[in-house]
Short mmCIF file of C-alpha atoms in Angstrom, two decimals:
data_model
loop_
_atom_site.label_atom_id
_atom_site.label_comp_id
_atom_site.label_asym_id
_atom_site.label_seq_id
_atom_site.Cartn_x
_atom_site.Cartn_y
_atom_site.Cartn_z
CA MET P 22 0.06 0.00 0.16
CA ALA P 23 1.29 3.56 -0.81
CA PRO P 24 2.55 5.44 2.31
CA THR P 25 0.03 8.27 3.15
CA ARG P 26 1.30 11.55 4.54
CA ARG P 27 -0.71 14.55 6.48
CA PRO P 28 -1.40 17.38 3.86
CA SER P 29 0.21 19.88 6.46
CA ASP P 30 3.44 18.50 5.67
CA GLY P 31 4.25 19.69 2.66
CA LEU P 32 3.10 23.21 2.86
CA LEU P 33 5.71 25.38 1.75
CA ALA P 34 3.98 28.72 1.38
CA ARG P 35 0.61 30.92 1.09
CA VAL P 36 0.03 33.72 -1.25
CA ASN P 37 -2.86 36.14 -1.71
CA PHE P 38 -4.03 35.19 -5.02
CA PRO P 39 -5.29 31.84 -6.56
CA LEU P 40 -2.18 29.88 -8.30
CA TYR P 41 -2.85 28.74 -11.52
CA ALA P 42 0.74 27.55 -12.97
CA VAL P 43 3.87 26.26 -11.66
CA ASP P 44 7.19 25.50 -13.03
CA MET P 45 11.36 25.14 -12.08
CA LEU P 46 12.75 28.42 -13.04
CA THR P 47 16.31 26.79 -12.07
CA SER P 48 17.15 23.54 -10.29
CA ARG P 49 16.38 25.35 -7.15
CA HIS P 50 13.90 28.27 -8.07
CA ILE P 51 10.16 27.92 -8.13
CA LEU P 52 7.98 30.04 -10.36
CA VAL P 53 4.47 30.01 -9.94
CA ALA P 54 1.39 32.58 -11.35
CA GLY P 55 -2.22 33.07 -11.08
CA GLY P 56 -4.23 36.00 -9.75
CA GLY P 57 -7.76 37.19 -9.37
CA GLY P 58 -8.48 38.52 -12.97
CA SER P 59 -9.49 41.86 -14.40
CA SER P 60 -12.16 42.74 -11.89
CA LYS P 61 -11.80 44.97 -9.31
CA THR P 62 -11.57 42.66 -6.23
CA GLY P 63 -8.47 43.59 -5.07
CA VAL P 64 -6.99 40.18 -5.50
CA ALA P 65 -3.47 40.79 -7.38
CA ASN P 66 -2.28 38.98 -10.69
CA GLY P 67 1.46 38.15 -11.27
CA PHE P 68 4.31 35.63 -10.52
CA GLU P 69 6.15 34.78 -7.32
CA ILE P 70 9.81 33.40 -7.18
CA TYR P 71 11.06 31.12 -4.57
CA GLU P 72 14.35 29.50 -3.73
CA LEU P 73 13.88 26.11 -2.29
CA TYR P 74 16.15 24.24 -0.15
CA HIS P 75 16.64 21.45 2.18
CA ASN P 76 17.67 21.76 5.88
CA GLY P 77 18.56 17.83 6.30
CA SER P 78 14.99 17.07 7.75
CA HIS P 79 12.54 18.90 5.35
CA PHE P 80 12.35 21.25 2.26
CA CYS P 81 12.11 25.02 3.38
CA ALA P 82 11.52 28.12 1.02
CA GLU P 83 12.58 31.72 0.70
CA GLU P 84 10.56 34.13 -1.48
CA VAL P 85 13.08 35.57 -3.86
CA LEU P 86 10.68 37.94 -6.04
CA ARG P 87 7.25 39.15 -6.65
CA HIS P 88 6.33 40.61 -9.94
CA GLU P 89 2.66 41.91 -10.36
CA THR P 90 1.03 42.12 -14.20
CA GLY P 91 -1.59 44.50 -13.48
CA ALA P 92 -4.68 43.63 -14.61
CA ASN P 93 -3.85 40.63 -16.69
CA VAL P 94 -3.99 37.11 -14.82
CA VAL P 95 -1.52 34.62 -15.25
CA MET P 96 -3.35 31.44 -16.31
CA ASN P 97 -0.46 29.28 -17.81
CA PHE P 98 3.31 29.67 -18.80
CA ALA P 99 6.29 27.82 -19.86
CA VAL P 100 9.90 28.82 -19.20
CA ARG P 101 13.09 28.16 -21.23
CA ASN P 102 16.63 28.78 -20.06
CA ASN P 103 19.28 29.44 -22.57
CA GLY P 104 22.16 29.99 -19.71
CA ARG P 105 22.74 33.67 -19.34
CA ARG P 106 18.94 34.65 -19.81
CA GLY P 107 15.50 32.92 -19.27
CA TYR P 108 12.44 33.32 -21.12
CA LEU P 109 8.80 33.55 -19.77
CA CYS P 110 5.79 32.80 -22.02
CA ALA P 111 2.59 33.73 -20.12
CA GLY P 112 -0.84 33.08 -21.36
CA GLN P 113 -2.59 36.41 -20.57
CA GLU P 114 -6.54 36.42 -22.06
CA ALA P 115 -6.17 35.96 -25.76
CA HIS P 116 -2.17 36.69 -26.07
CA CYS P 117 0.96 35.26 -25.21
CA GLN P 118 3.40 37.83 -23.29
CA MET P 119 7.16 37.05 -23.10
CA TYR P 120 9.18 38.13 -20.42
CA TYR P 121 12.78 38.13 -20.17
CA VAL P 122 13.98 36.91 -16.84
CA GLN P 123 17.65 37.72 -16.12
CA PRO P 124 19.48 36.27 -13.09
CA ARG P 125 22.36 37.77 -11.15
CA ILE P 126 24.40 37.21 -8.26
CA GLU P 127 22.98 38.60 -4.82
CA THR P 128 25.16 41.59 -3.86
CA GLU P 129 25.10 43.60 -0.63
CA GLU P 130 23.62 46.48 -2.36
CA ASP P 131 20.50 43.58 -3.28
CA GLY P 132 20.17 43.09 0.33
CA GLY P 133 22.77 40.53 0.97
CA ASP P 134 23.61 38.88 4.01
CA ASN P 135 25.34 41.90 5.76
CA LYS P 136 22.31 44.06 5.13
CA ARG P 137 19.34 41.75 4.74
CA ASN P 138 17.04 41.20 8.01
CA PRO P 139 14.89 38.69 7.08
CA VAL P 140 11.32 37.92 8.62
CA GLU P 141 11.40 34.67 9.66
CA ARG P 142 7.90 32.53 9.15
CA PRO P 143 7.77 29.00 10.50
CA HIS P 144 5.31 26.43 9.36
CA GLU P 145 4.38 22.76 9.54
CA ASN P 146 7.48 22.06 6.82
CA GLY P 147 9.81 24.04 7.65
CA ASN P 148 10.54 27.99 6.77
CA VAL P 149 9.29 30.42 4.47
CA ARG P 150 11.63 33.56 4.39
CA GLN P 151 11.35 36.57 2.66
CA ARG P 152 14.30 39.05 1.67
CA GLY P 153 14.00 42.77 2.59
CA GLY P 154 12.88 42.78 5.93
CA ALA P 155 9.55 44.53 7.02
CA ALA P 156 8.95 46.83 4.03
CA ALA P 157 9.32 43.68 1.85
CA ALA P 158 6.77 42.00 3.85
CA THR P 159 4.30 44.70 3.56
CA HIS P 160 4.44 44.31 -0.18
CA SER P 161 4.46 40.48 -0.50
CA GLY P 162 1.48 38.42 -1.20
CA VAL P 163 3.00 35.87 1.13
CA GLU P 164 1.07 35.41 4.52
CA PHE P 165 2.94 34.41 7.60
CA ILE P 166 2.09 30.82 8.71
CA ALA P 167 2.84 30.20 12.09
CA ASN P 168 2.32 27.05 13.86
CA GLY P 169 4.85 26.98 16.87
CA HIS P 170 7.57 25.05 15.13
CA LYS P 171 11.09 26.86 15.40
CA PRO P 172 13.03 27.55 12.39
CA PRO P 173 16.07 25.68 11.61
CA THR P 174 19.16 27.33 13.28
CA SER P 175 21.37 26.94 10.27
CA VAL P 176 19.45 28.35 7.44
CA ASP P 177 22.05 31.06 6.80
CA ASP P 178 24.69 28.37 6.68
CA LEU P 179 22.99 26.50 4.22
CA LEU P 180 22.15 29.37 2.00
CA LYS P 181 25.60 30.35 1.95
CA GLN P 182 26.69 27.03 0.38
CA PHE P 183 25.92 28.14 -2.82
CA GLN P 184 25.59 31.47 -4.86
CA ARG P 185 22.37 33.52 -4.06
CA LEU P 186 20.53 34.60 -7.20
CA ARG P 187 18.00 37.58 -8.04
CA PHE P 188 15.85 37.83 -10.66
CA ASP P 189 15.11 40.80 -12.91
CA ILE P 190 11.77 40.44 -15.06
CA GLN P 191 11.34 42.61 -18.02
CA ALA P 192 8.35 42.45 -20.57
CA ALA P 193 9.12 41.91 -24.02
CA ASP P 194 7.06 40.91 -27.29
CA VAL P 195 3.39 39.83 -27.20
CA VAL P 196 1.47 38.13 -29.94
CA GLN P 197 -2.37 37.13 -29.89
CA THR P 198 -2.41 33.63 -29.83
CA ASP P 199 -5.96 32.81 -29.81
CA PHE P 200 -8.95 34.00 -32.22
CA LEU P 201 -12.24 32.66 -30.89
CA LYS P 202 -14.90 34.81 -32.77
CA SER P 203 -18.09 34.01 -31.06
CA SER P 204 -17.08 34.54 -27.44
CA GLU P 205 -13.83 35.98 -25.67
CA PRO P 206 -10.85 34.03 -26.80
CA LEU P 207 -8.28 32.71 -24.59
CA GLN P 208 -4.88 30.78 -24.64
CA ARG P 209 -5.42 28.05 -22.62
CA VAL P 210 -1.97 26.55 -22.81
CA VAL P 211 1.74 27.29 -23.98
CA ARG P 212 4.65 25.16 -24.13
CA ILE P 213 8.23 24.92 -25.44
CA SER P 214 9.90 22.30 -27.32
CA GLY P 215 13.06 20.48 -25.67
CA ASN P 216 15.09 21.88 -28.12
CA GLY P 217 14.12 25.42 -27.74
CA ARG P 218 13.41 26.14 -31.30
CA LEU P 219 9.64 25.84 -31.14
CA MET P 220 6.72 27.13 -29.07
CA ALA P 221 3.09 25.78 -29.20
CA THR P 222 -0.04 27.42 -28.06
CA GLY P 223 -3.67 26.36 -27.77
CA GLY P 224 -6.85 27.74 -26.72
CA THR P 225 -10.59 28.37 -27.07
CA ASP P 226 -10.51 28.25 -31.09
CA GLY P 227 -9.36 24.74 -31.30
CA LYS P 228 -6.65 25.73 -33.55
CA LEU P 229 -2.88 24.19 -32.52
CA ARG P 230 -0.30 27.29 -33.51
CA ILE P 231 3.24 26.41 -33.87
CA TRP P 232 5.84 29.12 -33.47
CA SER P 233 9.33 29.79 -33.99
CA PHE P 234 11.10 30.44 -30.63
CA PRO P 235 12.29 32.97 -29.13
CA GLN P 236 11.16 35.27 -32.13
CA MET P 237 7.52 34.07 -31.85
CA THR P 238 6.92 34.05 -35.27
CA LEU P 239 3.92 31.92 -36.34
CA GLY P 240 5.07 29.00 -38.69
CA ALA P 241 2.11 26.53 -38.56
CA GLU P 242 -1.70 26.66 -37.91
CA LEU P 243 -3.14 23.20 -37.72
CA PRO P 244 -7.23 23.02 -37.34
CA ALA P 245 -6.60 20.39 -34.78
CA HIS P 246 -9.85 20.12 -32.70
CA SER P 247 -13.54 21.33 -33.05
CA LYS P 248 -13.54 22.75 -29.52
CA GLU P 249 -11.01 24.51 -26.92
CA ILE P 250 -7.75 22.91 -26.46
CA ASP P 251 -6.94 21.87 -23.08
CA ASP P 252 -3.60 20.63 -23.23
CA LEU P 253 -0.19 20.10 -25.22
CA ASP P 254 3.15 18.52 -25.07
CA PHE P 255 6.28 18.22 -26.97
CA SER P 256 7.99 14.83 -27.26
CA PRO P 257 11.45 14.63 -25.73
CA ASP P 258 13.10 14.66 -29.22
CA SER P 259 10.70 17.62 -30.39
CA LYS P 260 9.51 15.57 -33.26
CA TYR P 261 5.77 15.26 -32.23
CA ILE P 262 3.41 17.26 -29.98
CA ALA P 263 0.40 15.76 -28.49
CA SER P 264 -2.89 17.98 -28.37
CA ILE P 265 -6.08 16.83 -26.09
CA SER P 266 -9.47 18.96 -26.05
CA LYS P 267 -12.80 19.16 -25.19
CA ASP P 268 -14.09 17.54 -28.37
CA SER P 269 -12.91 14.20 -26.52
CA GLN P 270 -9.88 13.93 -29.04
CA GLY P 271 -6.40 12.75 -28.10
CA LEU P 272 -4.07 13.32 -31.20
CA VAL P 273 -0.31 13.32 -31.66
CA TRP P 274 1.03 15.50 -34.42
CA ASP P 275 3.92 15.15 -36.69
CA LEU P 276 6.07 18.42 -36.46
CA SER P 277 8.18 17.87 -39.64
CA THR P 278 5.23 17.68 -41.88
CA GLY P 279 2.54 19.42 -39.78
CA LYS P 280 0.14 16.21 -40.54
CA LEU P 281 -1.82 13.86 -37.92
CA HIS P 282 0.76 10.91 -36.79
CA HIS P 283 -2.08 8.91 -34.78
CA LYS P 284 -5.07 9.17 -32.41
CA LEU P 285 -5.53 8.00 -28.80
CA GLN P 286 -7.87 5.53 -29.11
CA TRP P 287 -8.87 3.31 -26.21
CA GLN P 288 -12.27 0.84 -25.35
CA THR P 289 -13.71 3.17 -22.54
CA PRO P 290 -15.71 1.37 -19.69
CA GLU P 291 -19.04 0.40 -20.06
CA GLY P 292 -19.19 2.50 -23.39
CA SER P 293 -19.05 5.63 -21.13
CA LYS P 294 -17.93 8.93 -22.82
CA TYR P 295 -14.84 10.18 -21.42
CA LEU P 296 -12.30 13.32 -21.98
CA PHE P 297 -8.76 13.70 -21.94
CA LYS P 298 -7.61 16.26 -19.34
CA ARG P 299 -3.71 16.33 -19.67
CA CYS P 300 -1.06 14.84 -21.46
CA ARG P 301 2.94 14.64 -20.50
CA TYR P 302 5.54 12.80 -22.42
CA GLY P 303 8.12 11.42 -20.29
CA THR P 304 11.81 9.76 -21.17
CA VAL P 305 12.50 6.25 -20.78
CA GLU P 306 15.43 5.79 -18.69
CA ALA P 307 16.57 9.38 -19.31
CA HIS P 308 16.90 8.80 -23.09
CA LYS P 309 15.19 11.46 -24.97
CA ASP P 310 14.65 9.48 -27.98
CA ASN P 311 12.65 6.70 -26.18
CA TYR P 312 9.79 7.79 -24.51
CA ARG P 313 6.41 7.49 -23.01
CA LEU P 314 3.09 9.49 -23.22
CA PHE P 315 0.86 9.97 -20.32
CA THR P 316 -2.68 11.25 -20.10
CA ILE P 317 -5.43 11.63 -17.70
CA ALA P 318 -9.13 11.30 -18.86
CA ASN P 319 -12.58 12.14 -16.78
CA PRO P 320 -15.94 10.68 -17.32
CA LEU P 321 -18.40 13.27 -19.05
CA GLY P 322 -20.85 14.11 -16.68
CA LYS P 323 -20.20 11.85 -13.71
CA VAL P 324 -22.36 9.46 -12.92
CA GLY P 325 -22.37 6.57 -10.21
CA LYS P 326 -19.13 4.81 -10.01
CA GLN P 327 -17.39 6.27 -12.93
CA ARG P 328 -13.64 6.81 -12.43
CA GLY P 329 -10.87 9.17 -13.83
CA TYR P 330 -8.06 7.24 -15.50
CA LEU P 331 -4.43 7.85 -15.39
CA GLN P 332 -3.20 6.20 -18.86
CA HIS P 333 -0.04 5.07 -20.59
CA TRP P 334 0.22 5.15 -24.47
CA ASP P 335 2.41 3.55 -26.86
CA CYS P 336 4.15 6.24 -28.73
CA ALA P 337 4.57 4.28 -32.07
CA SER P 338 0.95 3.20 -32.43
CA GLY P 339 -1.08 5.34 -30.50
CA LYS P 340 -2.52 2.18 -28.53
CA LEU P 341 -3.40 2.40 -24.70
CA ARG P 342 -0.71 0.13 -22.59
CA GLN P 343 -1.69 0.90 -19.13
CA ALA P 344 -4.45 2.26 -17.21
CA VAL P 345 -5.14 2.98 -13.75
CA ALA P 346 -8.80 3.88 -12.17
CA ILE P 347 -8.73 6.44 -9.56
CA ASP P 348 -11.76 6.98 -7.64
CA GLU P 349 -12.65 10.45 -8.48
CA SER P 350 -11.78 12.80 -11.55
CA LEU P 351 -8.36 14.06 -12.27
CA SER P 352 -7.13 18.12 -12.75
CA SER P 353 -3.47 17.68 -13.26
CA LEU P 354 -0.27 15.79 -14.08
CA ALA P 355 3.32 16.04 -14.12
CA VAL P 356 6.37 13.45 -15.23
CA ARG P 357 9.74 13.83 -13.81
CA ASP P 358 12.37 14.85 -16.02
CA ASP P 359 14.13 11.49 -15.96
CA GLY P 360 10.72 9.60 -16.77
CA ARG P 361 10.85 7.53 -13.59
CA PHE P 362 7.84 9.08 -11.83
CA VAL P 363 4.61 10.17 -12.59
CA ALA P 364 2.10 12.37 -10.30
CA VAL P 365 -1.48 13.56 -10.45
CA GLY P 366 -3.64 15.88 -8.53
CA THR P 367 -7.22 15.32 -8.14
CA MET P 368 -10.42 17.78 -8.91
CA PHE P 369 -12.60 17.52 -5.73
CA SER P 370 -10.65 16.58 -2.87
CA GLY P 371 -7.16 18.05 -3.63
CA SER P 372 -5.24 15.03 -3.47
CA VAL P 373 -1.79 14.21 -4.79
CA SER P 374 -0.50 10.87 -5.60
CA MET P 375 2.77 9.67 -6.99
CA TYR P 376 3.25 6.74 -9.57
CA ILE P 377 6.31 4.65 -10.80
CA ALA P 378 6.06 5.49 -14.55
CA PHE P 379 6.78 1.84 -15.64
CA THR P 380 4.42 -0.14 -13.71
CA LEU P 381 1.79 2.65 -12.84
CA GLN P 382 2.17 1.20 -9.23
CA ARG P 383 1.30 4.22 -6.30
CA VAL P 384 4.21 4.87 -4.29
CA LEU P 385 2.66 7.91 -2.50
CA HIS P 386 -0.43 9.42 -1.62
CA ILE P 387 -1.30 12.77 0.07
CA PRO P 388 -5.09 12.78 0.59
CA HIS P 389 -6.69 16.21 0.76
CA ALA P 390 -3.19 18.09 0.22
CA HIS P 391 -5.33 21.26 -0.79
CA SER P 392 -8.74 22.44 0.02
CA MET P 393 -9.76 22.51 -3.42
CA PHE P 394 -8.73 21.36 -7.04
CA VAL P 395 -5.05 20.77 -7.70
CA THR P 396 -4.31 23.29 -10.71
CA GLY P 397 -0.74 22.29 -10.95
CA LEU P 398 2.12 19.92 -10.37
CA GLN P 399 5.83 20.05 -10.80
CA PHE P 400 8.82 17.59 -9.95
CA LEU P 401 12.01 18.80 -8.62
CA PRO P 402 14.45 18.40 -11.42
CA ILE P 403 17.23 15.61 -10.94
CA THR P 404 18.76 16.04 -14.48
CA ASN P 405 18.59 20.06 -14.76
CA GLU P 406 21.26 21.66 -16.88
CA GLU P 407 20.89 24.83 -15.10
CA GLY P 408 22.47 23.96 -11.93
CA PRO P 409 22.97 20.84 -9.54
CA PRO P 410 19.73 19.25 -8.10
CA ILE P 411 18.90 19.85 -4.32
CA SER P 412 20.14 17.41 -2.10
CA SER P 413 17.72 15.83 0.24
CA ASP P 414 17.01 12.33 1.83
CA THR P 415 14.00 12.10 -0.59
CA GLU P 416 13.72 9.67 -3.58
CA ALA P 417 11.49 12.27 -5.47
CA ALA P 418 9.50 15.09 -4.51
CA VAL P 419 6.93 17.17 -6.39
CA LEU P 420 5.27 20.71 -6.13
CA SER P 421 1.28 21.19 -5.99
CA ILE P 422 -0.64 24.60 -6.10
CA SER P 423 -4.10 25.13 -6.28
CA VAL P 424 -6.77 28.11 -6.23
CA ASP P 425 -6.78 27.67 -2.68
CA ASN P 426 -3.56 29.77 -2.80
CA LYS P 427 -1.23 27.32 -1.49
CA VAL P 428 2.33 26.07 -2.66
CA CYS P 429 3.00 22.60 -1.20
CA ILE P 430 5.66 20.04 -1.65
CA HIS P 431 5.40 16.11 -1.17
CA SER P 432 8.41 13.75 -1.00
CA LEU P 433 8.76 10.37 -1.30
CA ALA P 434 10.99 8.83 1.12
CA GLN P 435 14.01 6.74 0.06
CA ARG P 436 12.53 3.09 -0.24
CA ARG P 437 14.66 0.39 1.61
CA THR P 438 16.34 -1.99 -0.88
CA ILE P 439 18.41 -4.89 -0.07
CA PRO P 440 21.84 -4.21 -0.59
CA ALA P 441 23.54 -6.20 -3.43
CA TRP P 442 26.16 -7.69 -1.04
CA MET P 443 23.58 -8.86 1.07
CA ALA P 444 21.79 -10.18 -1.92
CA VAL P 445 24.85 -12.51 -2.77
CA ALA P 446 25.40 -13.63 0.34
CA PHE P 447 21.74 -14.99 0.77
CA ILE P 448 21.84 -16.59 -2.85
CA ILE P 449 25.31 -18.18 -1.55
CA VAL P 450 23.79 -19.48 1.49
CA MET P 451 20.59 -20.69 -0.28
CA ILE P 452 22.81 -22.94 -2.67
CA PHE P 453 24.97 -24.10 0.33
CA ALA P 454 21.85 -25.02 1.89
CA VAL P 455 20.41 -27.07 -0.91
CA PHE P 456 23.83 -28.82 -1.45
CA VAL P 457 23.94 -29.90 2.26
CA LEU P 458 20.08 -31.21 1.88
CA CYS P 459 20.42 -33.18 -1.33
CA SER P 460 23.60 -34.76 0.35
CA TYR P 461 21.64 -35.62 3.71
CA ILE P 462 18.61 -37.23 1.69
CA GLY P 463 21.37 -39.08 -0.57
CA ILE P 464 20.28 -37.12 -3.87
#
């Protein structure tokens, strides 16, 4: 049975606006985004960046930057680093707004260790710290989380072990990516290919648009779906792209020809109608040319005991290889960068579960991690080229966000295995025992 964790164990931060998107900006920096929309409710729109570290017993986060986007809520985004500068492509209404994200080493003038007087905020799973003292605390959307736990005593020593980064965010080009005429157009998803040359967008008009990146010049417009596109994902080798939509279709496109490669087809339980919700590719043993495709699917109009499904597809034929039934509808999906683990978030209970990608065996379940549906999941990377991964005593860790304003992290403890020397010794002992037994009975 998969281990179960208290939901409060993973709480990293709570901001003052609903969260819709999450990704890793670097190997140790989290980027989350969301907002309250253009209505005058007083709820902000924008981004938050956190620096993540492990203090030896649990994960902790420190707020690095808050960037507000005015009246434009950020519903989706994609990030790409090219070494010296990062690109952030954010979905804002019917447009894709590009931002330049410039990292730089923190100096004393920025509020370094000699001048910083951070506000400590203990909580259930460690400490969220904010740079800049009380003035920055007034501006931030992060709420103090207190439960009586004392902060780690070696936080500053831990953070001094690596270079501290700050980020400057600057608005750049913007392009319209959705052109629905019967209602308000809206970009639903944006993705950047693994080779960094292409960007794909999908929205309410059902068109799959492929753009050059980072120029954001339209290269192809495919009439992919009859209804709005819910999700897209590039294959790890950047040769294919999967698209799913509210028209119940799951399609895989050949990017070299712009033609349909295959459809995702499966026999639904009892002939019920299901809609794909999310799609993600994952490598096989970290080989980008050998990969799997995962989707989540929900019943259309939940009736009786109909359940959501986590699915694994054959990328050559489009046939379903494995499926795991889950007792409620699903809302989010993530695959770790090495392809070893898959995580899903639920629609009603706000739960998060982690699975082994090869077998779809559940290895971790966090019930009610959020009070509302999970809007985004992101694994901590282990093969990130922008820097070393965070050292911890966990086998895997996944971030989760929700419209309940919470940023959480859920970690899978190292599973105990038999050491190789012990296995060899056991085999030798068994062979010796069999030999003695055969000699005793005269065989």
